[in-house]
Amino acid sequence: MKHGKKYQDSAKLLDRSKLYDPAEAVALAQQTAKCKFDETIEISVRLGVDPRHADQQVRGAVVLPHGTGKKVRVLVFAKGEKAKDAEAAGADFVGAEDLVAKIQGENWFDFDVVVATPDMMGVVGRLGRVLGPKGLMPNPKSGTVTMDVAKAIADIKAGKVEYRLDKTAIIHCPLGKKSFTAQQLEENLNALMSAIVRAKPAAAKGNYLRSVVISSTMGPGIKLNTLKF
């Protein structure tokens, strides 16, 4: 793969044979983010589990202390008083069957997170084939299927991120923006890694944290010392 000059310049700042401590890695990620826009600082965590087995799945959610720096659009499936609660809590879209029809009929996806009350899951289930592949399907494990829609919305707006294992046993998550302070990014990193470590399945054997890499949107990957977590 050919990389541009900015990427190559950034890569020269790294020692590929070194495993960096979190604070040093965060500082380097910001230093290697050379694009004019406010790049996202991202993390990829490879775990020693087999995602083909149900008892080795790793999935959950955590509220990052300083958020992600991104404005999140929340869609809520609810009726009656719960719909009113969602609107009062700042949901961007609230509805029921009308939203299902809009998504199915117009291929509408102008939202980032979907929350639903348990009684609405029968309706939301019709969207499983389109929401599932996009990672938008509400799930009790991530706190997006709940009767307390106001709290769910507040957590999401405050910087709650969902982490889940992909088919290659890797978790990808945003940690914040280049414009964050190094301390803010490090605190977000520690919060996310603590949650992933706590979520270790009982069936997981051997080395759980195989590798942890952070990078800016357009920058090179920086390998972290997993023993720090």
PDB file of C-alpha atoms in Angstrom:
ATOM      1  CA  MET A   1       0.000   0.000   0.000  1.00  0.00           C
ATOM      2  CA  LYS A   2       1.271   3.446  -0.929  1.00  0.00           C
ATOM      3  CA  HIS A   3       0.923   6.216   1.621  1.00  0.00           C
ATOM      4  CA  GLY A   4       1.050   9.986   1.232  1.00  0.00           C
ATOM      5  CA  LYS A   5       3.892  12.222   2.363  1.00  0.00           C
ATOM      6  CA  LYS A   6       2.142  13.272   5.588  1.00  0.00           C
ATOM      7  CA  TYR A   7       1.622   9.628   6.580  1.00  0.00           C
ATOM      8  CA  GLN A   8       5.243   8.769   5.772  1.00  0.00           C
ATOM      9  CA  ASP A   9       6.469  11.736   7.822  1.00  0.00           C
ATOM     10  CA  SER A  10       4.291  10.626  10.726  1.00  0.00           C
ATOM     11  CA  ALA A  11       5.501   7.031  10.474  1.00  0.00           C
ATOM     12  CA  LYS A  12       9.113   8.225  10.893  1.00  0.00           C
ATOM     13  CA  LEU A  13       8.214   9.446  14.387  1.00  0.00           C
ATOM     14  CA  LEU A  14       7.432   5.896  15.509  1.00  0.00           C
ATOM     15  CA  ASP A  15       9.637   3.028  16.625  1.00  0.00           C
ATOM     16  CA  ARG A  16       7.879   0.006  15.109  1.00  0.00           C
ATOM     17  CA  SER A  17       9.635  -2.381  17.494  1.00  0.00           C
ATOM     18  CA  LYS A  18       8.463  -0.541  20.614  1.00  0.00           C
ATOM     19  CA  LEU A  19       5.348  -1.027  22.746  1.00  0.00           C
ATOM     20  CA  TYR A  20       4.362   2.398  24.057  1.00  0.00           C
ATOM     21  CA  ASP A  21       2.915   3.332  27.423  1.00  0.00           C
ATOM     22  CA  PRO A  22      -0.604   4.876  27.186  1.00  0.00           C
ATOM     23  CA  ALA A  23       0.472   8.475  27.861  1.00  0.00           C
ATOM     24  CA  GLU A  24       3.279   8.318  25.307  1.00  0.00           C
ATOM     25  CA  ALA A  25       1.045   6.630  22.722  1.00  0.00           C
ATOM     26  CA  VAL A  26      -1.687   9.240  23.084  1.00  0.00           C
ATOM     27  CA  ALA A  27       0.813  12.076  22.654  1.00  0.00           C
ATOM     28  CA  LEU A  28       2.193  10.412  19.514  1.00  0.00           C
ATOM     29  CA  ALA A  29      -1.291   9.859  18.080  1.00  0.00           C
ATOM     30  CA  GLN A  30      -1.962  13.580  18.373  1.00  0.00           C
ATOM     31  CA  GLN A  31       1.451  14.436  16.951  1.00  0.00           C
ATOM     32  CA  THR A  32       0.930  12.175  13.914  1.00  0.00           C
ATOM     33  CA  ALA A  33      -2.554  13.598  13.159  1.00  0.00           C
ATOM     34  CA  LYS A  34      -1.439  16.000  10.458  1.00  0.00           C
ATOM     35  CA  CYS A  35      -4.657  16.554   8.487  1.00  0.00           C
ATOM     36  CA  LYS A  36      -6.416  19.919   8.536  1.00  0.00           C
ATOM     37  CA  PHE A  37      -9.676  18.520   9.971  1.00  0.00           C
ATOM     38  CA  ASP A  38     -10.097  17.443  13.598  1.00  0.00           C
ATOM     39  CA  GLU A  39      -9.132  13.791  13.249  1.00  0.00           C
ATOM     40  CA  THR A  40     -10.649  11.105  15.463  1.00  0.00           C
ATOM     41  CA  ILE A  41      -8.276   9.161  17.692  1.00  0.00           C
ATOM     42  CA  GLU A  42      -9.286   5.510  17.366  1.00  0.00           C
ATOM     43  CA  ILE A  43      -8.405   2.252  19.102  1.00  0.00           C
ATOM     44  CA  SER A  44      -8.275  -1.346  17.874  1.00  0.00           C
ATOM     45  CA  VAL A  45      -8.061  -4.126  20.466  1.00  0.00           C
ATOM     46  CA  ARG A  46      -7.356  -7.697  19.352  1.00  0.00           C
ATOM     47  CA  LEU A  47      -8.552 -10.243  21.901  1.00  0.00           C
ATOM     48  CA  GLY A  48      -7.585 -13.851  22.527  1.00  0.00           C
ATOM     49  CA  VAL A  49     -11.111 -15.189  22.122  1.00  0.00           C
ATOM     50  CA  ASP A  50     -12.977 -17.079  19.400  1.00  0.00           C
ATOM     51  CA  PRO A  51     -15.923 -14.960  18.189  1.00  0.00           C
ATOM     52  CA  ARG A  52     -17.527 -18.072  16.665  1.00  0.00           C
ATOM     53  CA  HIS A  53     -18.446 -19.262  20.150  1.00  0.00           C
ATOM     54  CA  ALA A  54     -21.375 -17.641  21.964  1.00  0.00           C
ATOM     55  CA  ASP A  55     -19.643 -17.984  25.354  1.00  0.00           C
ATOM     56  CA  GLN A  56     -16.649 -15.975  24.127  1.00  0.00           C
ATOM     57  CA  GLN A  57     -18.485 -12.911  22.876  1.00  0.00           C
ATOM     58  CA  VAL A  58     -17.336  -9.548  24.229  1.00  0.00           C
ATOM     59  CA  ARG A  59     -19.880  -6.764  24.058  1.00  0.00           C
ATOM     60  CA  GLY A  60     -20.909  -3.865  26.234  1.00  0.00           C
ATOM     61  CA  ALA A  61     -20.967  -0.117  26.592  1.00  0.00           C
ATOM     62  CA  VAL A  62     -19.104   2.500  28.601  1.00  0.00           C
ATOM     63  CA  VAL A  63     -19.510   6.239  29.100  1.00  0.00           C
ATOM     64  CA  LEU A  64     -16.202   7.880  28.197  1.00  0.00           C
ATOM     65  CA  PRO A  65     -15.331  10.569  30.801  1.00  0.00           C
ATOM     66  CA  HIS A  66     -14.862  13.224  28.103  1.00  0.00           C
ATOM     67  CA  GLY A  67     -17.141  11.909  25.368  1.00  0.00           C
ATOM     68  CA  THR A  68     -16.099  11.261  21.773  1.00  0.00           C
ATOM     69  CA  GLY A  69     -16.245  14.823  20.478  1.00  0.00           C
ATOM     70  CA  LYS A  70     -18.959  13.820  18.039  1.00  0.00           C
ATOM     71  CA  LYS A  71     -22.555  14.990  18.090  1.00  0.00           C
ATOM     72  CA  VAL A  72     -24.641  11.820  18.298  1.00  0.00           C
ATOM     73  CA  ARG A  73     -28.108  11.621  16.744  1.00  0.00           C
ATOM     74  CA  VAL A  74     -30.403   9.391  18.808  1.00  0.00           C
ATOM     75  CA  LEU A  75     -33.521   7.692  17.458  1.00  0.00           C
ATOM     76  CA  VAL A  76     -35.983   6.312  20.018  1.00  0.00           C
ATOM     77  CA  PHE A  77     -38.752   3.785  19.468  1.00  0.00           C
ATOM     78  CA  ALA A  78     -41.335   4.454  22.173  1.00  0.00           C
ATOM     79  CA  LYS A  79     -45.000   5.279  22.714  1.00  0.00           C
ATOM     80  CA  GLY A  80     -47.082   7.265  25.187  1.00  0.00           C
ATOM     81  CA  GLU A  81     -45.331   8.638  28.247  1.00  0.00           C
ATOM     82  CA  LYS A  82     -42.008   7.058  27.289  1.00  0.00           C
ATOM     83  CA  ALA A  83     -42.094   8.901  23.965  1.00  0.00           C
ATOM     84  CA  LYS A  84     -42.653  12.148  25.861  1.00  0.00           C
ATOM     85  CA  ASP A  85     -39.759  11.280  28.195  1.00  0.00           C
ATOM     86  CA  ALA A  86     -37.507  10.678  25.179  1.00  0.00           C
ATOM     87  CA  GLU A  87     -38.411  14.019  23.608  1.00  0.00           C
ATOM     88  CA  ALA A  88     -37.820  15.824  26.897  1.00  0.00           C
ATOM     89  CA  ALA A  89     -34.426  14.109  27.278  1.00  0.00           C
ATOM     90  CA  GLY A  90     -33.251  15.428  23.916  1.00  0.00           C
ATOM     91  CA  ALA A  91     -33.832  12.532  21.516  1.00  0.00           C
ATOM     92  CA  ASP A  92     -33.417  13.638  17.902  1.00  0.00           C
ATOM     93  CA  PHE A  93     -36.171  11.368  16.560  1.00  0.00           C
ATOM     94  CA  VAL A  94     -39.032   9.659  18.415  1.00  0.00           C
ATOM     95  CA  GLY A  95     -41.678   7.391  16.979  1.00  0.00           C
ATOM     96  CA  ALA A  96     -42.916   3.861  16.412  1.00  0.00           C
ATOM     97  CA  GLU A  97     -44.375   2.238  13.279  1.00  0.00           C
ATOM     98  CA  ASP A  98     -43.969   5.522  11.404  1.00  0.00           C
ATOM     99  CA  LEU A  99     -40.184   5.350  11.812  1.00  0.00           C
ATOM    100  CA  VAL A 100     -40.135   1.715  10.706  1.00  0.00           C
ATOM    101  CA  ALA A 101     -41.967   2.716   7.511  1.00  0.00           C
ATOM    102  CA  LYS A 102     -39.584   5.639   6.942  1.00  0.00           C
ATOM    103  CA  ILE A 103     -36.489   3.446   7.315  1.00  0.00           C
ATOM    104  CA  GLN A 104     -37.902   0.655   5.144  1.00  0.00           C
ATOM    105  CA  GLY A 105     -39.495   2.851   2.513  1.00  0.00           C
ATOM    106  CA  GLU A 106     -36.967   5.664   2.203  1.00  0.00           C
ATOM    107  CA  ASN A 107     -33.760   3.861   3.198  1.00  0.00           C
ATOM    108  CA  TRP A 108     -33.398   6.569   5.869  1.00  0.00           C
ATOM    109  CA  PHE A 109     -30.467   6.302   8.269  1.00  0.00           C
ATOM    110  CA  ASP A 110     -29.835   9.860   9.503  1.00  0.00           C
ATOM    111  CA  PHE A 111     -29.148   8.656  13.059  1.00  0.00           C
ATOM    112  CA  ASP A 112     -26.220   7.144  14.973  1.00  0.00           C
ATOM    113  CA  VAL A 113     -27.807   5.210  17.864  1.00  0.00           C
ATOM    114  CA  VAL A 114     -31.167   3.491  18.282  1.00  0.00           C
ATOM    115  CA  VAL A 115     -32.900   3.160  21.675  1.00  0.00           C
ATOM    116  CA  ALA A 116     -36.119   1.225  22.242  1.00  0.00           C
ATOM    117  CA  THR A 117     -38.419   0.350  25.104  1.00  0.00           C
ATOM    118  CA  PRO A 118     -38.849  -3.442  25.564  1.00  0.00           C
ATOM    119  CA  ASP A 119     -42.486  -3.338  24.395  1.00  0.00           C
ATOM    120  CA  MET A 120     -41.349  -1.871  21.063  1.00  0.00           C
ATOM    121  CA  MET A 121     -38.861  -4.616  20.194  1.00  0.00           C
ATOM    122  CA  GLY A 122     -41.502  -6.553  18.288  1.00  0.00           C
ATOM    123  CA  VAL A 123     -41.847  -3.557  15.981  1.00  0.00           C
ATOM    124  CA  VAL A 124     -38.115  -2.866  15.820  1.00  0.00           C
ATOM    125  CA  GLY A 125     -37.496  -6.532  15.017  1.00  0.00           C
ATOM    126  CA  ARG A 126     -38.837  -5.926  11.515  1.00  0.00           C
ATOM    127  CA  LEU A 127     -35.743  -3.816  10.897  1.00  0.00           C
ATOM    128  CA  GLY A 128     -33.282  -6.477  12.029  1.00  0.00           C
ATOM    129  CA  ARG A 129     -31.956  -7.112   8.525  1.00  0.00           C
ATOM    130  CA  VAL A 130     -31.120  -3.461   7.914  1.00  0.00           C
ATOM    131  CA  LEU A 131     -30.160  -2.295  11.419  1.00  0.00           C
ATOM    132  CA  GLY A 132     -28.182  -5.405  12.368  1.00  0.00           C
ATOM    133  CA  PRO A 133     -25.440  -5.181   9.713  1.00  0.00           C
ATOM    134  CA  LYS A 134     -24.953  -1.481  10.540  1.00  0.00           C
ATOM    135  CA  GLY A 135     -24.563  -2.228  14.256  1.00  0.00           C
ATOM    136  CA  LEU A 136     -27.656  -0.146  15.044  1.00  0.00           C
ATOM    137  CA  MET A 137     -29.958  -2.813  16.484  1.00  0.00           C
ATOM    138  CA  PRO A 138     -30.959  -1.998  20.089  1.00  0.00           C
ATOM    139  CA  ASN A 139     -29.576  -4.464  22.614  1.00  0.00           C
ATOM    140  CA  PRO A 140     -30.121  -4.872  26.374  1.00  0.00           C
ATOM    141  CA  LYS A 141     -26.383  -5.538  26.903  1.00  0.00           C
ATOM    142  CA  SER A 142     -25.495  -2.112  25.577  1.00  0.00           C
ATOM    143  CA  GLY A 143     -28.310  -0.410  27.499  1.00  0.00           C
ATOM    144  CA  THR A 144     -30.264   0.564  24.391  1.00  0.00           C
ATOM    145  CA  VAL A 145     -33.285  -1.597  25.233  1.00  0.00           C
ATOM    146  CA  THR A 146     -34.643  -0.016  28.391  1.00  0.00           C
ATOM    147  CA  MET A 147     -37.675   1.546  30.055  1.00  0.00           C
ATOM    148  CA  ASP A 148     -35.463   4.379  31.342  1.00  0.00           C
ATOM    149  CA  VAL A 149     -35.114   6.076  27.959  1.00  0.00           C
ATOM    150  CA  ALA A 150     -34.179   9.409  29.547  1.00  0.00           C
ATOM    151  CA  LYS A 151     -31.082   7.928  31.221  1.00  0.00           C
ATOM    152  CA  ALA A 152     -30.116   6.025  28.061  1.00  0.00           C
ATOM    153  CA  ILE A 153     -30.285   9.229  26.005  1.00  0.00           C
ATOM    154  CA  ALA A 154     -28.359  11.217  28.624  1.00  0.00           C
ATOM    155  CA  ASP A 155     -25.578   8.585  28.710  1.00  0.00           C
ATOM    156  CA  ILE A 156     -25.344   8.456  24.914  1.00  0.00           C
ATOM    157  CA  LYS A 157     -25.211  12.240  24.588  1.00  0.00           C
ATOM    158  CA  ALA A 158     -22.570  12.343  27.351  1.00  0.00           C
ATOM    159  CA  GLY A 159     -20.234  10.066  25.379  1.00  0.00           C
ATOM    160  CA  LYS A 160     -21.383   6.487  25.775  1.00  0.00           C
ATOM    161  CA  VAL A 161     -19.778   4.144  23.256  1.00  0.00           C
ATOM    162  CA  GLU A 162     -20.632   0.545  22.499  1.00  0.00           C
ATOM    163  CA  TYR A 163     -17.834  -1.957  22.034  1.00  0.00           C
ATOM    164  CA  ARG A 164     -18.338  -5.324  20.383  1.00  0.00           C
ATOM    165  CA  LEU A 165     -16.174  -8.021  18.903  1.00  0.00           C
ATOM    166  CA  ASP A 166     -16.068  -8.334  15.114  1.00  0.00           C
ATOM    167  CA  LYS A 167     -15.552 -11.570  13.171  1.00  0.00           C
ATOM    168  CA  THR A 168     -11.774 -11.226  13.421  1.00  0.00           C
ATOM    169  CA  ALA A 169     -11.819 -10.898  17.253  1.00  0.00           C
ATOM    170  CA  ILE A 170     -11.060  -7.157  17.120  1.00  0.00           C
ATOM    171  CA  ILE A 171     -12.886  -4.297  18.863  1.00  0.00           C
ATOM    172  CA  HIS A 172     -12.815  -0.882  17.150  1.00  0.00           C
ATOM    173  CA  CYS A 173     -13.815   2.262  19.053  1.00  0.00           C
ATOM    174  CA  PRO A 174     -13.299   6.041  18.960  1.00  0.00           C
ATOM    175  CA  LEU A 175     -11.446   7.605  21.897  1.00  0.00           C
ATOM    176  CA  GLY A 176     -12.014  11.274  21.096  1.00  0.00           C
ATOM    177  CA  LYS A 177     -10.659  13.986  18.823  1.00  0.00           C
ATOM    178  CA  LYS A 178      -7.184  15.312  18.074  1.00  0.00           C
ATOM    179  CA  SER A 179      -8.271  18.593  19.667  1.00  0.00           C
ATOM    180  CA  PHE A 180      -8.786  16.911  23.063  1.00  0.00           C
ATOM    181  CA  THR A 181      -6.060  17.318  25.660  1.00  0.00           C
ATOM    182  CA  ALA A 182      -3.687  14.387  26.086  1.00  0.00           C
ATOM    183  CA  GLN A 183      -5.087  13.840  29.586  1.00  0.00           C
ATOM    184  CA  GLN A 184      -8.661  13.660  28.287  1.00  0.00           C
ATOM    185  CA  LEU A 185      -7.704  11.067  25.665  1.00  0.00           C
ATOM    186  CA  GLU A 186      -5.738   9.032  28.188  1.00  0.00           C
ATOM    187  CA  GLU A 187      -8.647   9.016  30.645  1.00  0.00           C
ATOM    188  CA  ASN A 188     -11.018   7.907  27.869  1.00  0.00           C
ATOM    189  CA  LEU A 189      -8.544   5.186  26.877  1.00  0.00           C
ATOM    190  CA  ASN A 190      -8.270   3.883  30.441  1.00  0.00           C
ATOM    191  CA  ALA A 191     -12.059   3.885  30.908  1.00  0.00           C
ATOM    192  CA  LEU A 192     -12.614   1.875  27.723  1.00  0.00           C
ATOM    193  CA  MET A 193      -9.819  -0.609  28.408  1.00  0.00           C
ATOM    194  CA  SER A 194     -11.023  -1.153  31.985  1.00  0.00           C
ATOM    195  CA  ALA A 195     -14.480  -2.016  30.630  1.00  0.00           C
ATOM    196  CA  ILE A 196     -13.051  -4.446  28.051  1.00  0.00           C
ATOM    197  CA  VAL A 197     -10.891  -6.153  30.673  1.00  0.00           C
ATOM    198  CA  ARG A 198     -13.888  -6.519  33.019  1.00  0.00           C
ATOM    199  CA  ALA A 199     -15.887  -8.030  30.146  1.00  0.00           C
ATOM    200  CA  LYS A 200     -13.457 -10.946  29.741  1.00  0.00           C
ATOM    201  CA  PRO A 201     -15.531 -14.105  29.183  1.00  0.00           C
ATOM    202  CA  ALA A 202     -15.042 -16.971  31.641  1.00  0.00           C
ATOM    203  CA  ALA A 203     -14.448 -19.273  28.655  1.00  0.00           C
ATOM    204  CA  ALA A 204     -11.493 -17.183  27.402  1.00  0.00           C
ATOM    205  CA  LYS A 205      -8.176 -18.967  27.901  1.00  0.00           C
ATOM    206  CA  GLY A 206      -4.599 -17.759  27.615  1.00  0.00           C
ATOM    207  CA  ASN A 207      -3.592 -14.212  26.716  1.00  0.00           C
ATOM    208  CA  TYR A 208      -6.775 -12.091  26.616  1.00  0.00           C
ATOM    209  CA  LEU A 209      -5.295  -8.807  25.342  1.00  0.00           C
ATOM    210  CA  ARG A 210      -3.343  -9.824  22.231  1.00  0.00           C
ATOM    211  CA  SER A 211      -2.658  -6.309  20.941  1.00  0.00           C
ATOM    212  CA  VAL A 212      -3.832  -2.731  21.440  1.00  0.00           C
ATOM    213  CA  VAL A 213      -3.229  -0.129  18.725  1.00  0.00           C
ATOM    214  CA  ILE A 214      -4.301   3.525  18.584  1.00  0.00           C
ATOM    215  CA  SER A 215      -4.125   5.896  15.649  1.00  0.00           C
ATOM    216  CA  SER A 216      -5.578   9.074  14.247  1.00  0.00           C
ATOM    217  CA  THR A 217      -8.015   8.838  11.314  1.00  0.00           C
ATOM    218  CA  MET A 218      -5.259   9.209   8.705  1.00  0.00           C
ATOM    219  CA  GLY A 219      -2.209   8.364  10.824  1.00  0.00           C
ATOM    220  CA  PRO A 220      -0.109   5.249  11.445  1.00  0.00           C
ATOM    221  CA  GLY A 221      -0.921   2.703  14.145  1.00  0.00           C
ATOM    222  CA  ILE A 222       0.850   2.979  17.501  1.00  0.00           C
ATOM    223  CA  LYS A 223       1.227  -0.257  19.473  1.00  0.00           C
ATOM    224  CA  LEU A 224       0.600  -0.096  23.214  1.00  0.00           C
ATOM    225  CA  ASN A 225       2.061  -2.160  26.033  1.00  0.00           C
ATOM    226  CA  THR A 226      -0.908  -4.374  26.998  1.00  0.00           C
ATOM    227  CA  LEU A 227       0.591  -5.080  30.441  1.00  0.00           C
ATOM    228  CA  LYS A 228      -0.365  -1.503  31.414  1.00  0.00           C
ATOM    229  CA  PHE A 229      -4.014  -2.613  31.357  1.00  0.00           C
TER     230      PHE A 229
END
